[in-house]
mmCIF file of C-alpha atoms and ligand atoms in Angstrom:
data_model
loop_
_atom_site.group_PDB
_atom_site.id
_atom_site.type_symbol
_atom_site.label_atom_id
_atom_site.label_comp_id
_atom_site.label_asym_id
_atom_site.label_seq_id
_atom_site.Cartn_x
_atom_site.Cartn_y
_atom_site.Cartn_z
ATOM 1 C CA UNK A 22 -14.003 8.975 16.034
ATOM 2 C CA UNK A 23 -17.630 8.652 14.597
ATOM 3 C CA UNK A 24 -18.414 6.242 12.161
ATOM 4 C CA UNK A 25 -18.683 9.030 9.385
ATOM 5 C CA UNK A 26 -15.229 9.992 10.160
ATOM 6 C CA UNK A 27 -14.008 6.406 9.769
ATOM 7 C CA UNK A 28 -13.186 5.047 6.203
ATOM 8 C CA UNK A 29 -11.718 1.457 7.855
ATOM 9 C CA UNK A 30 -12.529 0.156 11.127
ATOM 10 C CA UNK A 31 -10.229 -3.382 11.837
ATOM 11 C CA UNK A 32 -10.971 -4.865 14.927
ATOM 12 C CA UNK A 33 -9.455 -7.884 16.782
ATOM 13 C CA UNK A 34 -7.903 -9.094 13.365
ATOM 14 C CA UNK A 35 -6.282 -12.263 13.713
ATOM 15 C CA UNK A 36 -5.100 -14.368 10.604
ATOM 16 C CA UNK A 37 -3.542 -17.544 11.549
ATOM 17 C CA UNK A 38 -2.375 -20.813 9.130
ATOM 18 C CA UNK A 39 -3.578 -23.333 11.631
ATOM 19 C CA UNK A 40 -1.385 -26.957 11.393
ATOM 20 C CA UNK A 41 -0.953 -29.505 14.014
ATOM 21 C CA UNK A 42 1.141 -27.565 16.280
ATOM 22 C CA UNK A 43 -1.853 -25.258 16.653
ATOM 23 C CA UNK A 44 -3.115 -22.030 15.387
ATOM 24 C CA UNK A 45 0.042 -20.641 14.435
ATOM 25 C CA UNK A 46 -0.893 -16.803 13.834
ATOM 26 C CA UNK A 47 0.519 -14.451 12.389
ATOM 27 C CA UNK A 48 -1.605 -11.475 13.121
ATOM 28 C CA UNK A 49 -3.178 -11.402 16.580
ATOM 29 C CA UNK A 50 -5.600 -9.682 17.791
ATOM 30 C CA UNK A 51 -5.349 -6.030 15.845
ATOM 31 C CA UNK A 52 -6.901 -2.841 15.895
ATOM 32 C CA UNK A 53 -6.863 0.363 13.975
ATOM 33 C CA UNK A 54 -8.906 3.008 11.970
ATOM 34 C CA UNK A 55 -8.214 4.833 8.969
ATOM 35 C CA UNK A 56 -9.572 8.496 9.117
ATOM 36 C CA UNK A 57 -11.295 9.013 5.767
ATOM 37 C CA UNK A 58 -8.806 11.282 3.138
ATOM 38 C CA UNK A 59 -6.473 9.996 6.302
ATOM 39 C CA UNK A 60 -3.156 7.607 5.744
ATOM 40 C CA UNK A 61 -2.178 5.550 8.335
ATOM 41 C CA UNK A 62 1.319 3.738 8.014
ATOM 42 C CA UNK A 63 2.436 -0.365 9.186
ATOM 43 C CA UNK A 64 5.431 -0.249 10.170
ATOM 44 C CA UNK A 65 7.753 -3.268 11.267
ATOM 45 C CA UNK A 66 10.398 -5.673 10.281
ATOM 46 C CA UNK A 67 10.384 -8.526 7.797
ATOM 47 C CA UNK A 68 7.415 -11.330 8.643
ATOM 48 C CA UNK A 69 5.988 -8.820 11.531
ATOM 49 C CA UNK A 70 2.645 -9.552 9.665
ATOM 50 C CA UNK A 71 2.256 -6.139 7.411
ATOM 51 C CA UNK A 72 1.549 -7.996 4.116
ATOM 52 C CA UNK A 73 -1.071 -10.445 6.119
ATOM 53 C CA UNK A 74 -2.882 -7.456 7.425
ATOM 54 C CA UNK A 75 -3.354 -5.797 4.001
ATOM 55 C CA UNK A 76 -4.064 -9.314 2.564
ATOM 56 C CA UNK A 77 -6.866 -9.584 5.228
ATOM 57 C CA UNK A 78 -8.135 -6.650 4.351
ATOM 58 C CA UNK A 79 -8.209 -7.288 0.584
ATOM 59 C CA UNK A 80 -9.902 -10.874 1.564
ATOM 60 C CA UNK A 81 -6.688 -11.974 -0.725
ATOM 61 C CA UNK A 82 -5.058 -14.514 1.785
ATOM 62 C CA UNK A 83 -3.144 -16.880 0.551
ATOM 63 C CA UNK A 84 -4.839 -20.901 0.934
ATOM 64 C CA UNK A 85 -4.910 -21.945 4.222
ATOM 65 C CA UNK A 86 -5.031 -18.729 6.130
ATOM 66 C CA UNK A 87 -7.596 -18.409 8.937
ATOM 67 C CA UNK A 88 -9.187 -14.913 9.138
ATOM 68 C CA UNK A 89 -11.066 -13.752 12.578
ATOM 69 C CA UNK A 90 -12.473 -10.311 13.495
ATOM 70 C CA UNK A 91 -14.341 -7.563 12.017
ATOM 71 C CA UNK A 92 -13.300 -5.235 9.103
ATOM 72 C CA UNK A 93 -15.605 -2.647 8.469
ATOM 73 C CA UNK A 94 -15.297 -0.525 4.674
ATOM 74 C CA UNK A 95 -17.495 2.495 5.114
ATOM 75 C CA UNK A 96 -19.665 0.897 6.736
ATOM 76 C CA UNK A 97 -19.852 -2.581 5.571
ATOM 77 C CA UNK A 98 -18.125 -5.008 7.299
ATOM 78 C CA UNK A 99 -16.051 -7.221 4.599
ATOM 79 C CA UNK A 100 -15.605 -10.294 6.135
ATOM 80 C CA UNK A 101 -19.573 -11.554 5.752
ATOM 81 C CA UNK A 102 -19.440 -10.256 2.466
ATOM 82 C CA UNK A 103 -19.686 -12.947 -0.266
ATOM 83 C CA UNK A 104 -16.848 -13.456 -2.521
ATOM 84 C CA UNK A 105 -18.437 -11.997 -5.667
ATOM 85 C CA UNK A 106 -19.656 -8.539 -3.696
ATOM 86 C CA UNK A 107 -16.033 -8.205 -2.403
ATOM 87 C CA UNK A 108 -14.433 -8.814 -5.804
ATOM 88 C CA UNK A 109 -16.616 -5.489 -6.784
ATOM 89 C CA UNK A 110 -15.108 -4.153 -3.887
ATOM 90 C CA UNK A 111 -11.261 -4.563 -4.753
ATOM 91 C CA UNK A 112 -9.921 -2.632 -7.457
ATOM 92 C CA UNK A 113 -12.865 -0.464 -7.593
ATOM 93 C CA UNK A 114 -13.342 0.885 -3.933
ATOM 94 C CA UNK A 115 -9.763 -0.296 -2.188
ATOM 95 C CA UNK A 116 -7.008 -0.891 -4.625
ATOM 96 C CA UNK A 117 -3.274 -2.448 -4.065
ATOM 97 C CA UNK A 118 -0.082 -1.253 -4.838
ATOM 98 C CA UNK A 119 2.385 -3.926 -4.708
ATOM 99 C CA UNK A 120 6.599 -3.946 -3.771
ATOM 100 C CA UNK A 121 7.349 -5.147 -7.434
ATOM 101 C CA UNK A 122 5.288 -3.657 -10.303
ATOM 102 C CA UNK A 123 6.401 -6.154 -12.846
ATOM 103 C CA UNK A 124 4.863 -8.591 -11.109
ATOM 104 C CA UNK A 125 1.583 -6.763 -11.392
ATOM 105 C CA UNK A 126 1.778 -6.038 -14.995
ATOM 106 C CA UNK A 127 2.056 -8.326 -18.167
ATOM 107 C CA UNK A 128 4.736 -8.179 -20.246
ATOM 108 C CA UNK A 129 3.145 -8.687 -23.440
ATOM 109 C CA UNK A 130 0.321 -6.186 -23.131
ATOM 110 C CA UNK A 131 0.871 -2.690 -23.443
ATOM 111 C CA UNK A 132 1.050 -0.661 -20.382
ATOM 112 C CA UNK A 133 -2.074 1.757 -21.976
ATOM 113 C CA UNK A 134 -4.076 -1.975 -22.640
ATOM 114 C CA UNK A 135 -3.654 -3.075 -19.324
ATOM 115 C CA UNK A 136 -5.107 0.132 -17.273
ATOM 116 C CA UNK A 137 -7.846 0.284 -19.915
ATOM 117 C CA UNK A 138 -8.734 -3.430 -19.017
ATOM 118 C CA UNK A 139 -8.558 -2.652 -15.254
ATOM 119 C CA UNK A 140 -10.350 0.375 -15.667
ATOM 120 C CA UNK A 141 -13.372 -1.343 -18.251
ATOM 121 C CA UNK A 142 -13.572 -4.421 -16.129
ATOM 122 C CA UNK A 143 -14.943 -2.264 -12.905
ATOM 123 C CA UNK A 144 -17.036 0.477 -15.723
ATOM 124 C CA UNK A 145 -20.042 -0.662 -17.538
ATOM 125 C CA UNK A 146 -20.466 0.964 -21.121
ATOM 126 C CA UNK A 147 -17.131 2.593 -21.300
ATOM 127 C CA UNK A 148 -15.537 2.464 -24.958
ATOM 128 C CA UNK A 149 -12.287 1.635 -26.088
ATOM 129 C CA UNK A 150 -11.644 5.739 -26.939
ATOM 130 C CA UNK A 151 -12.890 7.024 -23.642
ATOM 131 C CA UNK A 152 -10.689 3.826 -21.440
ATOM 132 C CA UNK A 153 -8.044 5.074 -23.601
ATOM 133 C CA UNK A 154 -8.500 8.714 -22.652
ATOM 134 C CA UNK A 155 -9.228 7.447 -18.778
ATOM 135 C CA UNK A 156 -5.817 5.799 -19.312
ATOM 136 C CA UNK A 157 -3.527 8.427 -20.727
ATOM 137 C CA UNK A 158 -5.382 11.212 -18.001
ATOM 138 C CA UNK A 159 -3.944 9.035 -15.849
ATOM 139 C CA UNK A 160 -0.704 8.627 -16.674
ATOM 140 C CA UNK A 161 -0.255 12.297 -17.197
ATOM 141 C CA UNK A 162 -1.403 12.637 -13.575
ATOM 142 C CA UNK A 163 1.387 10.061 -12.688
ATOM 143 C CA UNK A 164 3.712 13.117 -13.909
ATOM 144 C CA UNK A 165 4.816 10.444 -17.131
ATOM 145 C CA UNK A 166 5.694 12.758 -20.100
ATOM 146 C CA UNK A 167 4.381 12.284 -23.274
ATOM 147 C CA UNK A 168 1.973 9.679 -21.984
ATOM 148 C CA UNK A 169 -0.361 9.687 -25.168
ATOM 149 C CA UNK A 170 2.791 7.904 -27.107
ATOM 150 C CA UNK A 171 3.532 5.764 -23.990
ATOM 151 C CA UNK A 172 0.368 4.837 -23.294
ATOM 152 C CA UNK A 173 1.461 2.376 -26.290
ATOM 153 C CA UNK A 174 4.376 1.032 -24.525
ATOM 154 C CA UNK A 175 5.161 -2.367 -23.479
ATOM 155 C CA UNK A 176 6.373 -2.185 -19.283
ATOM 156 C CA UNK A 177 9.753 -3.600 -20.338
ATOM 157 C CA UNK A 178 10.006 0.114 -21.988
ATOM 158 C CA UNK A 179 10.024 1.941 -18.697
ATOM 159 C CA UNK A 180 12.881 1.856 -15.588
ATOM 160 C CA UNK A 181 11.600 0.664 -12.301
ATOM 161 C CA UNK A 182 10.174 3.834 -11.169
ATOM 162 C CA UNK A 183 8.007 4.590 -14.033
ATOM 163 C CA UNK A 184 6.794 1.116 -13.807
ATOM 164 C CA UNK A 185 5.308 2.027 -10.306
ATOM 165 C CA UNK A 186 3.999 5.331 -11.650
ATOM 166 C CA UNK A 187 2.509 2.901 -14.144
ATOM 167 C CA UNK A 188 0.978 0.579 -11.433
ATOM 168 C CA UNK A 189 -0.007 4.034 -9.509
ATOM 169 C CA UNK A 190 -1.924 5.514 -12.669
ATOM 170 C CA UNK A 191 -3.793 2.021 -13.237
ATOM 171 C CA UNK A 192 -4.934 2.289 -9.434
ATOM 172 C CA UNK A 193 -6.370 5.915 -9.504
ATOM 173 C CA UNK A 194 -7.936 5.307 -12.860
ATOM 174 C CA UNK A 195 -10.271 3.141 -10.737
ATOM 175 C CA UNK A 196 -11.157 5.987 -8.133
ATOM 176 C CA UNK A 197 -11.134 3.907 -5.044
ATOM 177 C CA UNK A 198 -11.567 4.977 -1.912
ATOM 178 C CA UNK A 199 -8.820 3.233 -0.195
ATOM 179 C CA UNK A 200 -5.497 2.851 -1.377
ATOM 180 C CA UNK A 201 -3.037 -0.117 0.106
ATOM 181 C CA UNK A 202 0.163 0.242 -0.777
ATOM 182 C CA UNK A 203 2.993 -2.718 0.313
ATOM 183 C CA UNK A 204 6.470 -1.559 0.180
ATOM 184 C CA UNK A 205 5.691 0.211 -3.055
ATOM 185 C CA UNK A 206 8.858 1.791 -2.859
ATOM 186 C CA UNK A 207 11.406 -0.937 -1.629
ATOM 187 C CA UNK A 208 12.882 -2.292 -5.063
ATOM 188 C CA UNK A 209 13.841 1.267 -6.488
ATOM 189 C CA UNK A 210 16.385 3.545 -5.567
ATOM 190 C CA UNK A 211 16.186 6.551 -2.901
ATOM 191 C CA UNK A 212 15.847 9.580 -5.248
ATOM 192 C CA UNK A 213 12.982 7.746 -7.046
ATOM 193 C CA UNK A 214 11.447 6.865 -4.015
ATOM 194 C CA UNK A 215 11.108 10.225 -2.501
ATOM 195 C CA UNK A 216 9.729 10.969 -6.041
ATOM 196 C CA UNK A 217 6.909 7.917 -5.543
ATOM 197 C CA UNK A 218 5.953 9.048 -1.688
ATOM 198 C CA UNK A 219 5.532 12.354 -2.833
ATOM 199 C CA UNK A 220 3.370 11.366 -5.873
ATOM 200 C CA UNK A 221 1.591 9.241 -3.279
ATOM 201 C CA UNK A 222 0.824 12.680 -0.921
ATOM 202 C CA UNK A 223 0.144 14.420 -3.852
ATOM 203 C CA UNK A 224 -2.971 11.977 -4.737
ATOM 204 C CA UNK A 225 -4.128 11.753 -1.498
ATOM 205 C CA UNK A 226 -4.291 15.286 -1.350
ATOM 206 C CA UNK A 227 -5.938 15.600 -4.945
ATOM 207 C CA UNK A 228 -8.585 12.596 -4.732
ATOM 208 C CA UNK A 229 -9.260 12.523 -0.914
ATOM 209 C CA UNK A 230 -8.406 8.587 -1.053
ATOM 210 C CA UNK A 231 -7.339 7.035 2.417
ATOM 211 C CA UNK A 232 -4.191 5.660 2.492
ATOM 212 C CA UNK A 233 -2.821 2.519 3.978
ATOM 213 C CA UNK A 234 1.632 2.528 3.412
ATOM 214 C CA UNK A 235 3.206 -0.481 4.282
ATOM 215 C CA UNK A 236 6.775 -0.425 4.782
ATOM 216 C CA UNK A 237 9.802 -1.608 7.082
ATOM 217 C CA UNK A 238 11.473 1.818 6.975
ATOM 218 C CA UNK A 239 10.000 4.506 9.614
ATOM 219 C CA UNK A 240 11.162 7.476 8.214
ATOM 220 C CA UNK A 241 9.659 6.625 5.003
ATOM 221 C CA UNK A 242 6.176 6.445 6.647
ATOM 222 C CA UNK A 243 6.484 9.155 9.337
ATOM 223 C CA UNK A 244 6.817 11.451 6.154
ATOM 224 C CA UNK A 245 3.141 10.481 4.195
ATOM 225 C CA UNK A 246 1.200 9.385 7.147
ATOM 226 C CA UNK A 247 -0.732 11.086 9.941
ATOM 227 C CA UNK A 248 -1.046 7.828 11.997
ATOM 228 C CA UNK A 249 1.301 4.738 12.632
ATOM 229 C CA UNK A 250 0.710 0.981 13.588
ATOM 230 C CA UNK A 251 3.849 -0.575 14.789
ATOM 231 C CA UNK A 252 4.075 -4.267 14.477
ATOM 232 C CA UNK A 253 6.071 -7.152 15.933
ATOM 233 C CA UNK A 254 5.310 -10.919 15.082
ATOM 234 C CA UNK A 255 1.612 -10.356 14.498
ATOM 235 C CA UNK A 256 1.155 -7.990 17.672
ATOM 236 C CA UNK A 257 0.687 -4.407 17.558
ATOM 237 C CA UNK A 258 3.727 -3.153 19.570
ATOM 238 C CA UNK A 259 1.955 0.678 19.814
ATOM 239 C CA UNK A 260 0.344 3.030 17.310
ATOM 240 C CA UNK A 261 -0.281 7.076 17.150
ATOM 241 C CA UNK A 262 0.343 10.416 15.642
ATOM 242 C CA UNK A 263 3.184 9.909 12.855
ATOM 243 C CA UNK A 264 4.546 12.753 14.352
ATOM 244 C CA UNK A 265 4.698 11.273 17.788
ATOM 245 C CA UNK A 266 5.967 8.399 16.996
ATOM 246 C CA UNK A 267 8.410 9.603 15.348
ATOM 247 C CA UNK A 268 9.932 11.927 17.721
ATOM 248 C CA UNK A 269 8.722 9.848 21.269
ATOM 249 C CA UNK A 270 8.785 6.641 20.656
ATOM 250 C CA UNK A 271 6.955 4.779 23.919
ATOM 251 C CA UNK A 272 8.302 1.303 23.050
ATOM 252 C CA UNK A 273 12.059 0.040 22.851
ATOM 253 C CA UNK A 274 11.421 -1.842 19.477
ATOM 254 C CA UNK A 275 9.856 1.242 17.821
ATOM 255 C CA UNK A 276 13.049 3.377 19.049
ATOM 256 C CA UNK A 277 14.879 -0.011 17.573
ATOM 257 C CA UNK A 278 13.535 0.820 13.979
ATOM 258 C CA UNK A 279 14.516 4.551 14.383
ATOM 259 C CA UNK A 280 17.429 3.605 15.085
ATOM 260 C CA UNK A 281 17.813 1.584 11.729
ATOM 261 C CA UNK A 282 17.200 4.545 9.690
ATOM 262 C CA UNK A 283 19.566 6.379 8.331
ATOM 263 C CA UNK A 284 19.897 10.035 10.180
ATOM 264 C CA UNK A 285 22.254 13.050 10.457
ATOM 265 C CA UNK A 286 24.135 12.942 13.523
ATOM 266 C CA UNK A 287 23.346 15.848 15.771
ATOM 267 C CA UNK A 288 26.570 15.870 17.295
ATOM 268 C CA UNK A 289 28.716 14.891 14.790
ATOM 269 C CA UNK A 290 27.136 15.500 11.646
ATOM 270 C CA UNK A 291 27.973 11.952 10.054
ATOM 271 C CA UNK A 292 25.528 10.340 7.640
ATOM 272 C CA UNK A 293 24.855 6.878 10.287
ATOM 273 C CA UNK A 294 23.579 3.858 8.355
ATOM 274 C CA UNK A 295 22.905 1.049 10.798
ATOM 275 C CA UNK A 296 20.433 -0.788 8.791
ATOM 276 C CA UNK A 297 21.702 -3.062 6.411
ATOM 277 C CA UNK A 298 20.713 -1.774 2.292
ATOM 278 C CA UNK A 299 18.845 -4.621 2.078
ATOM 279 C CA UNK A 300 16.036 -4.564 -0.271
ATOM 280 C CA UNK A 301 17.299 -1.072 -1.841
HETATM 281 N N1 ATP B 414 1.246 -19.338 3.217
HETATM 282 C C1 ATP B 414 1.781 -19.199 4.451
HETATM 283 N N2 ATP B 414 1.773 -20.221 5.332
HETATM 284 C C2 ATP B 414 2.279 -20.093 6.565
HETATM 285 N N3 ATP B 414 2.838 -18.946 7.028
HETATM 286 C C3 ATP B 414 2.880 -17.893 6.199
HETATM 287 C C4 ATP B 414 2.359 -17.967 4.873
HETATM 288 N N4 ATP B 414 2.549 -16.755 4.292
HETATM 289 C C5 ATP B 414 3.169 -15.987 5.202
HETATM 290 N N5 ATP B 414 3.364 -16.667 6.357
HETATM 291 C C6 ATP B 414 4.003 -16.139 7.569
HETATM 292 O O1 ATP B 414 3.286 -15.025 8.051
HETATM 293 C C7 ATP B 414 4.158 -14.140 8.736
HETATM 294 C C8 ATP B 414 3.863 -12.728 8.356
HETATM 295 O O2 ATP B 414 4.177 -12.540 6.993
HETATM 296 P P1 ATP B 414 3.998 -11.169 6.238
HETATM 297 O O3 ATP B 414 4.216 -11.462 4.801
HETATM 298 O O4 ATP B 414 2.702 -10.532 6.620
HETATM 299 O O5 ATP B 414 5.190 -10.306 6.827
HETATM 300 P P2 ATP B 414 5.611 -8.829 6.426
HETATM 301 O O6 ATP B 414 5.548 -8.020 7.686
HETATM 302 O O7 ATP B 414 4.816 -8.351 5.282
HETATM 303 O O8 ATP B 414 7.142 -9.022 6.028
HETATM 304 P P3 ATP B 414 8.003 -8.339 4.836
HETATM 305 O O9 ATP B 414 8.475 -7.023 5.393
HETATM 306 O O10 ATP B 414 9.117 -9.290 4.642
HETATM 307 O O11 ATP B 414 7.138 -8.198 3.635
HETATM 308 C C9 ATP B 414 5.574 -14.585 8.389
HETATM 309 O O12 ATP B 414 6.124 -15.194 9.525
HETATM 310 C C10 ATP B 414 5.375 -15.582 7.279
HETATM 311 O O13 ATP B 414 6.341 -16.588 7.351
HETATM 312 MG MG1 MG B 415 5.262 -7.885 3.298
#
């Protein structure tokens, strides 16, 4: 891959909360690219080090987090960047989708109020009327109905999956380049998920945004992405073509989280549900 080609270049990424026992990381030692207008899922089970990796990336790591390696944007490699360029950076160039959008928004603004404030605080010069207009473009995008009247809405007005189509519009209002998103579909149910991941491929299809989907569940990412990291405890266990490793797994812990999804039977025809609901 040529640089042009390359939206995100992460090399030998290692975050670590160093104590007295020693380093104590959490993320050794990763690589991967994402393609530009290409989505690349992380995929692994609970503290494998997904959320780290994105964090990293964002330069959003919680206090006391060590952060070694190279992560190049386009270009620019983010970790000698200085904390005011890379605020510019986030929100405006990569943005975040998070597991739990209430979290994200405030209760006691508006839902219309808060993307016009994201949107305004990374926009010099834009009035109230056009952030407005930015806002409700988005929504409508988002597939909300009738979003000029609930642009006006407070979140506690809309069920769990509108508040991610919510959290969605107030991320492609910014037009970034890169788009994160952690388990954005883990706290709602499956019908509405399918409905988010296919918003999500929609978007990336529209806008040409890379795509980084984090989730535990591989069937959920072999269906968006092109390309898959598979993690274990901070180590990258393999990656490559969604499609391949979907179908040929090379590694007995990838064929492990296969086997936690839930699948028709060949033989039998039985819906199989070895993974726990958790988290559904
Ligand atoms: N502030 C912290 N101090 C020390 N260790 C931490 C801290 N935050 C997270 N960790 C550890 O880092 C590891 C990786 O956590 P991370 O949140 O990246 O996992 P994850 O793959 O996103 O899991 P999940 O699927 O549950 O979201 C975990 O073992 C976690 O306990
Ligand atoms: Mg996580």
């Amino acid at each position: 891959m040529t640089i042009s080609d390359t939206l995100l270049r992460v090399r030998m990424l290692t975050v670590g909360f160093p104590n007295i026992h020693g380093p104590n990381e959490v993320v050794k030692s990763l690589d991967f690219d994402v393609a530009r207008g290409g989505a690349l899922g992380i995929v692994g089970e609970s503290g494998s080090g997904k959320s780290m990796t994105s964090l990293a990336v964002m330069g959003l790591l919680p206090k006391g987090a060590k952060r070694t390696g190279s992560i190049e944007f386009d270009g620019t490699e983010l970790t000698a960047l200085p904390e005011r360029a890379m605020r510019s950076v986030r929100g405006d160039r990569i943005a975040m989708i998070f597991q739990d959008p209430l979290s994200s928004l405030n209760p006691y603004y508006t839902v219309g109020t808060q993307i016009m404030e994201a949107y305004r605080s990374h926009r010099t010069g834009v009035t109230r009327r056009q952030a407005r207009n930015v806002a409700i473009e988005a929504m409508e995008r988002v597939h909300i109905s009738d979003a000029a009247r609930r642009v006006d809405h407070y979140p506690h007005q809309f069920s769990g999956g509108m508040r991610q189509r919510v959290m969605i519009a107030m991320t492609l209002s910014m037009e970034p380049e890169l788009i994160i998103a952690d388990e954005p579909t883990t706290a709602l149910d499956v019908t509405v998920q399918a409905q988010i991941l296919d918003l999500l491929a929609e978007i990336r299809a529209d806008t040409g945004a890379g795509l980084i989907l984090i989730t535990h569940d591989l069937a959920v990412v072999s269906e968006v992405t092109d390309h898959i990291v598979v993690m274990r405890d901070g180590d990258l266990v393999e990656q490559g073509p969604a499609e391949r490793i979907f179908t040929d797994p090379q590694e007995p812990y990838t064929r492990m989280l296969l086997d936690a999804v839930p699948r028709i039977d060949d033989e039998i025809g039985l819906l199989r549900t070895v993974s726990t609901e958790e988290g559904r």
